[in-house]
Amino acid sequence: MNKQLFHELRLKQASTDFKIMENHDLQGKELLKDKVIALEVELSEFANEFRFFKYWSHKPKNREKALTEYVDALHFMLSIANELDIEYEGIMEELADKSEMDIRTAYFWTKNWSLNIYINPDPYFVWVIAFNWFWILGEVAGFTEEEIYNEYLAKNQINHQRQAQGY
């Protein structure tokens, strides 16, 4: 993800975050812990739809639902970035050789780093590493930047509608 796209999505997420805070009277509340938990849930839902760990099943992955869950996790990654006031500088290419990366490994690293956002004394640094692994996870899953962007816009619109309807 390039810096310009990140900034655009972060601003869109800030608008969603503001509506949620306003609608649920959450101004001034500490929400980082809840956002990290929500991120973890969405990552698990992504895994459930992508089915890469379900060695006992012949049922194929649901790529579209997996993309939706991945983008749900992206919403929380961006919301956390807003809370921590993170300006992202771009993907750290040296993190992993994606040509040799399997989805399980990318998933483990994403989960490992994202869980540490809340408990680490330097959440900014940990978020940057977590986001890099998260982006690698999406690439390994075969999602394009355009697909992620378009799904984010569609899901963000749904999130705004939900807030307008008292979700």
PDB file of C-alpha atoms in Angstrom:
ATOM      1  CA  MET A   1       0.000   0.000   0.000  1.00  0.00           C
ATOM      2  CA  ASN A   2       1.419   3.329  -0.937  1.00  0.00           C
ATOM      3  CA  LYS A   3       1.463   6.332   1.372  1.00  0.00           C
ATOM      4  CA  GLN A   4      -1.197   8.263  -0.560  1.00  0.00           C
ATOM      5  CA  LEU A   5      -3.677   5.377  -0.497  1.00  0.00           C
ATOM      6  CA  PHE A   6      -3.045   4.822   3.203  1.00  0.00           C
ATOM      7  CA  HIS A   7      -3.680   8.495   3.929  1.00  0.00           C
ATOM      8  CA  GLU A   8      -6.921   8.446   1.919  1.00  0.00           C
ATOM      9  CA  LEU A   9      -8.240   5.355   3.699  1.00  0.00           C
ATOM     10  CA  ARG A  10      -7.121   6.635   7.088  1.00  0.00           C
ATOM     11  CA  LEU A  11      -9.170   9.816   6.534  1.00  0.00           C
ATOM     12  CA  LYS A  12     -12.213   7.789   5.489  1.00  0.00           C
ATOM     13  CA  GLN A  13     -11.801   5.657   8.592  1.00  0.00           C
ATOM     14  CA  ALA A  14     -11.486   8.765  10.754  1.00  0.00           C
ATOM     15  CA  SER A  15     -14.909   9.848   9.513  1.00  0.00           C
ATOM     16  CA  THR A  16     -16.366   6.448  10.402  1.00  0.00           C
ATOM     17  CA  ASP A  17     -14.622   6.471  13.782  1.00  0.00           C
ATOM     18  CA  PHE A  18     -16.028   9.929  14.517  1.00  0.00           C
ATOM     19  CA  LYS A  19     -19.583   8.822  13.773  1.00  0.00           C
ATOM     20  CA  ILE A  20     -19.187   5.749  15.959  1.00  0.00           C
ATOM     21  CA  MET A  21     -17.751   7.796  18.818  1.00  0.00           C
ATOM     22  CA  GLU A  22     -20.570  10.309  18.511  1.00  0.00           C
ATOM     23  CA  ASN A  23     -23.386   7.756  18.125  1.00  0.00           C
ATOM     24  CA  HIS A  24     -22.231   5.696  21.088  1.00  0.00           C
ATOM     25  CA  ASP A  25     -21.109   8.547  23.349  1.00  0.00           C
ATOM     26  CA  LEU A  26     -17.503   7.325  23.414  1.00  0.00           C
ATOM     27  CA  GLN A  27     -15.616  10.630  23.308  1.00  0.00           C
ATOM     28  CA  GLY A  28     -12.621  10.457  25.620  1.00  0.00           C
ATOM     29  CA  LYS A  29     -12.916   6.678  26.146  1.00  0.00           C
ATOM     30  CA  GLU A  30      -9.883   4.381  25.868  1.00  0.00           C
ATOM     31  CA  LEU A  31     -10.733   2.022  22.998  1.00  0.00           C
ATOM     32  CA  LEU A  32      -7.359   0.667  21.887  1.00  0.00           C
ATOM     33  CA  LYS A  33      -7.809  -2.641  23.709  1.00  0.00           C
ATOM     34  CA  ASP A  34     -11.250  -3.154  22.135  1.00  0.00           C
ATOM     35  CA  LYS A  35      -9.954  -2.256  18.677  1.00  0.00           C
ATOM     36  CA  VAL A  36      -7.135  -4.787  18.973  1.00  0.00           C
ATOM     37  CA  ILE A  37      -9.635  -7.464  20.041  1.00  0.00           C
ATOM     38  CA  ALA A  38     -11.906  -6.539  17.126  1.00  0.00           C
ATOM     39  CA  LEU A  39      -8.915  -6.765  14.777  1.00  0.00           C
ATOM     40  CA  GLU A  40      -8.138 -10.237  16.100  1.00  0.00           C
ATOM     41  CA  VAL A  41     -11.734 -11.369  15.595  1.00  0.00           C
ATOM     42  CA  GLU A  42     -11.773 -10.112  11.999  1.00  0.00           C
ATOM     43  CA  LEU A  43      -8.453 -11.817  11.242  1.00  0.00           C
ATOM     44  CA  SER A  44      -9.899 -15.060  12.583  1.00  0.00           C
ATOM     45  CA  GLU A  45     -13.020 -14.612  10.458  1.00  0.00           C
ATOM     46  CA  PHE A  46     -10.744 -14.086   7.434  1.00  0.00           C
ATOM     47  CA  ALA A  47      -8.976 -17.369   8.224  1.00  0.00           C
ATOM     48  CA  ASN A  48     -12.297 -19.138   8.642  1.00  0.00           C
ATOM     49  CA  GLU A  49     -13.485 -18.020   5.183  1.00  0.00           C
ATOM     50  CA  PHE A  50     -10.143 -18.623   3.458  1.00  0.00           C
ATOM     51  CA  ARG A  51     -10.063 -22.088   5.078  1.00  0.00           C
ATOM     52  CA  PHE A  52      -6.268 -22.551   4.743  1.00  0.00           C
ATOM     53  CA  PHE A  53      -6.096 -24.361   8.091  1.00  0.00           C
ATOM     54  CA  LYS A  54      -9.075 -26.685   7.544  1.00  0.00           C
ATOM     55  CA  TYR A  55      -7.130 -29.781   6.590  1.00  0.00           C
ATOM     56  CA  TRP A  56     -10.155 -31.932   7.450  1.00  0.00           C
ATOM     57  CA  SER A  57     -12.444 -30.357   4.850  1.00  0.00           C
ATOM     58  CA  HIS A  58     -12.757 -30.456   1.069  1.00  0.00           C
ATOM     59  CA  LYS A  59     -14.998 -27.391   1.012  1.00  0.00           C
ATOM     60  CA  PRO A  60     -13.251 -24.655  -1.002  1.00  0.00           C
ATOM     61  CA  LYS A  61     -12.395 -21.238   0.350  1.00  0.00           C
ATOM     62  CA  ASN A  62     -14.870 -18.430  -0.121  1.00  0.00           C
ATOM     63  CA  ARG A  63     -12.558 -15.822  -1.619  1.00  0.00           C
ATOM     64  CA  GLU A  64     -15.153 -13.035  -1.674  1.00  0.00           C
ATOM     65  CA  LYS A  65     -16.133 -13.516   1.971  1.00  0.00           C
ATOM     66  CA  ALA A  66     -12.456 -13.820   2.902  1.00  0.00           C
ATOM     67  CA  LEU A  67     -11.781 -10.492   1.156  1.00  0.00           C
ATOM     68  CA  THR A  68     -14.669  -8.895   3.059  1.00  0.00           C
ATOM     69  CA  GLU A  69     -13.303 -10.147   6.370  1.00  0.00           C
ATOM     70  CA  TYR A  70      -9.796  -8.997   5.448  1.00  0.00           C
ATOM     71  CA  VAL A  71     -11.193  -5.526   4.731  1.00  0.00           C
ATOM     72  CA  ASP A  72     -13.103  -5.591   8.036  1.00  0.00           C
ATOM     73  CA  ALA A  73      -9.718  -6.145   9.683  1.00  0.00           C
ATOM     74  CA  LEU A  74      -8.313  -3.270   7.611  1.00  0.00           C
ATOM     75  CA  HIS A  75     -10.966  -0.988   9.113  1.00  0.00           C
ATOM     76  CA  PHE A  76      -9.631  -1.771  12.581  1.00  0.00           C
ATOM     77  CA  MET A  77      -5.998  -1.451  11.481  1.00  0.00           C
ATOM     78  CA  LEU A  78      -6.819   2.036  10.216  1.00  0.00           C
ATOM     79  CA  SER A  79      -8.866   2.885  13.296  1.00  0.00           C
ATOM     80  CA  ILE A  80      -5.915   1.914  15.485  1.00  0.00           C
ATOM     81  CA  ALA A  81      -3.639   4.051  13.289  1.00  0.00           C
ATOM     82  CA  ASN A  82      -6.009   6.966  13.855  1.00  0.00           C
ATOM     83  CA  GLU A  83      -6.029   6.424  17.599  1.00  0.00           C
ATOM     84  CA  LEU A  84      -2.225   6.230  17.733  1.00  0.00           C
ATOM     85  CA  ASP A  85      -1.846   9.070  15.181  1.00  0.00           C
ATOM     86  CA  ILE A  86       0.241   6.957  12.833  1.00  0.00           C
ATOM     87  CA  GLU A  87       1.335   8.258   9.452  1.00  0.00           C
ATOM     88  CA  TYR A  88       2.443   5.210   7.531  1.00  0.00           C
ATOM     89  CA  GLU A  89       5.485   5.468   5.295  1.00  0.00           C
ATOM     90  CA  GLY A  90       5.020   2.363   3.153  1.00  0.00           C
ATOM     91  CA  ILE A  91       5.648  -1.361   3.038  1.00  0.00           C
ATOM     92  CA  MET A  92       8.918  -2.620   4.465  1.00  0.00           C
ATOM     93  CA  GLU A  93       9.927  -4.935   1.632  1.00  0.00           C
ATOM     94  CA  GLU A  94      12.713  -6.523   3.659  1.00  0.00           C
ATOM     95  CA  LEU A  95      10.267  -8.106   6.108  1.00  0.00           C
ATOM     96  CA  ALA A  96       9.601 -11.246   4.131  1.00  0.00           C
ATOM     97  CA  ASP A  97      10.248 -12.930   0.828  1.00  0.00           C
ATOM     98  CA  LYS A  98       6.649 -13.212  -0.356  1.00  0.00           C
ATOM     99  CA  SER A  99       7.608 -15.646  -3.114  1.00  0.00           C
ATOM    100  CA  GLU A 100       8.461 -18.183  -0.404  1.00  0.00           C
ATOM    101  CA  MET A 101       5.681 -17.173   2.005  1.00  0.00           C
ATOM    102  CA  ASP A 102       2.766 -19.450   2.706  1.00  0.00           C
ATOM    103  CA  ILE A 103      -0.506 -18.046   4.008  1.00  0.00           C
ATOM    104  CA  ARG A 104      -0.235 -19.770   7.397  1.00  0.00           C
ATOM    105  CA  THR A 105       3.100 -18.118   8.124  1.00  0.00           C
ATOM    106  CA  ALA A 106       1.842 -14.691   7.034  1.00  0.00           C
ATOM    107  CA  TYR A 107      -1.246 -15.201   9.211  1.00  0.00           C
ATOM    108  CA  PHE A 108       0.798 -16.179  12.290  1.00  0.00           C
ATOM    109  CA  TRP A 109       3.080 -13.169  11.929  1.00  0.00           C
ATOM    110  CA  THR A 110       0.122 -10.836  11.430  1.00  0.00           C
ATOM    111  CA  LYS A 111      -1.649 -12.186  14.510  1.00  0.00           C
ATOM    112  CA  ASN A 112       1.540 -12.149  16.579  1.00  0.00           C
ATOM    113  CA  TRP A 113       2.365  -8.517  15.880  1.00  0.00           C
ATOM    114  CA  SER A 114      -1.215  -7.246  16.021  1.00  0.00           C
ATOM    115  CA  LEU A 115      -1.780  -8.814  19.444  1.00  0.00           C
ATOM    116  CA  ASN A 116       1.229  -6.902  20.693  1.00  0.00           C
ATOM    117  CA  ILE A 117      -0.076  -3.472  19.672  1.00  0.00           C
ATOM    118  CA  TYR A 118      -1.873  -2.991  22.971  1.00  0.00           C
ATOM    119  CA  ILE A 119       0.700  -4.465  25.350  1.00  0.00           C
ATOM    120  CA  ASN A 120       3.903  -3.113  23.839  1.00  0.00           C
ATOM    121  CA  PRO A 121       5.392   0.094  25.270  1.00  0.00           C
ATOM    122  CA  ASP A 122       5.972   1.306  21.681  1.00  0.00           C
ATOM    123  CA  PRO A 123       2.624   0.640  19.963  1.00  0.00           C
ATOM    124  CA  TYR A 124       3.589   2.836  17.000  1.00  0.00           C
ATOM    125  CA  PHE A 125       6.513   0.598  16.067  1.00  0.00           C
ATOM    126  CA  VAL A 126       4.488  -2.572  16.674  1.00  0.00           C
ATOM    127  CA  TRP A 127       1.564  -1.286  14.592  1.00  0.00           C
ATOM    128  CA  VAL A 128       3.894  -0.575  11.653  1.00  0.00           C
ATOM    129  CA  ILE A 129       5.271  -4.131  11.759  1.00  0.00           C
ATOM    130  CA  ALA A 130       1.770  -5.580  12.249  1.00  0.00           C
ATOM    131  CA  PHE A 131       0.435  -3.586   9.301  1.00  0.00           C
ATOM    132  CA  ASN A 132       3.290  -4.733   7.100  1.00  0.00           C
ATOM    133  CA  TRP A 133       2.517  -8.353   7.938  1.00  0.00           C
ATOM    134  CA  PHE A 134      -1.186  -7.677   7.450  1.00  0.00           C
ATOM    135  CA  TRP A 135      -0.508  -6.292   3.968  1.00  0.00           C
ATOM    136  CA  ILE A 136       1.741  -9.264   3.172  1.00  0.00           C
ATOM    137  CA  LEU A 137      -1.099 -11.555   4.297  1.00  0.00           C
ATOM    138  CA  GLY A 138      -3.411  -9.905   1.785  1.00  0.00           C
ATOM    139  CA  GLU A 139      -0.838 -10.242  -0.988  1.00  0.00           C
ATOM    140  CA  VAL A 140      -0.215 -13.908  -0.177  1.00  0.00           C
ATOM    141  CA  ALA A 141      -3.991 -14.444  -0.179  1.00  0.00           C
ATOM    142  CA  GLY A 142      -3.981 -13.095  -3.731  1.00  0.00           C
ATOM    143  CA  PHE A 143      -5.886  -9.870  -3.074  1.00  0.00           C
ATOM    144  CA  THR A 144      -4.917  -6.937  -5.257  1.00  0.00           C
ATOM    145  CA  GLU A 145      -4.641  -3.388  -3.972  1.00  0.00           C
ATOM    146  CA  GLU A 146      -7.533  -2.431  -6.250  1.00  0.00           C
ATOM    147  CA  GLU A 147      -9.748  -5.212  -4.852  1.00  0.00           C
ATOM    148  CA  ILE A 148      -8.909  -4.207  -1.295  1.00  0.00           C
ATOM    149  CA  TYR A 149      -9.561  -0.540  -2.037  1.00  0.00           C
ATOM    150  CA  ASN A 150     -12.908  -1.188  -3.746  1.00  0.00           C
ATOM    151  CA  GLU A 151     -14.056  -3.563  -1.004  1.00  0.00           C
ATOM    152  CA  TYR A 152     -12.996  -1.046   1.637  1.00  0.00           C
ATOM    153  CA  LEU A 153     -15.072   1.682  -0.005  1.00  0.00           C
ATOM    154  CA  ALA A 154     -18.107  -0.601  -0.272  1.00  0.00           C
ATOM    155  CA  LYS A 155     -17.842  -1.840   3.311  1.00  0.00           C
ATOM    156  CA  ASN A 156     -17.141   1.632   4.669  1.00  0.00           C
ATOM    157  CA  GLN A 157     -20.337   2.855   3.037  1.00  0.00           C
ATOM    158  CA  ILE A 158     -22.220  -0.003   4.737  1.00  0.00           C
ATOM    159  CA  ASN A 159     -20.625   0.954   8.059  1.00  0.00           C
ATOM    160  CA  HIS A 160     -21.813   4.552   7.635  1.00  0.00           C
ATOM    161  CA  GLN A 161     -25.319   3.341   6.787  1.00  0.00           C
ATOM    162  CA  ARG A 162     -25.331   1.120   9.857  1.00  0.00           C
ATOM    163  CA  GLN A 163     -24.383   4.044  12.078  1.00  0.00           C
ATOM    164  CA  ALA A 164     -27.141   6.165  10.528  1.00  0.00           C
ATOM    165  CA  GLN A 165     -29.613   3.372  11.316  1.00  0.00           C
ATOM    166  CA  GLY A 166     -28.592   3.043  14.961  1.00  0.00           C
ATOM    167  CA  TYR A 167     -26.381  -0.075  14.640  1.00  0.00           C
TER     168      TYR A 167
END
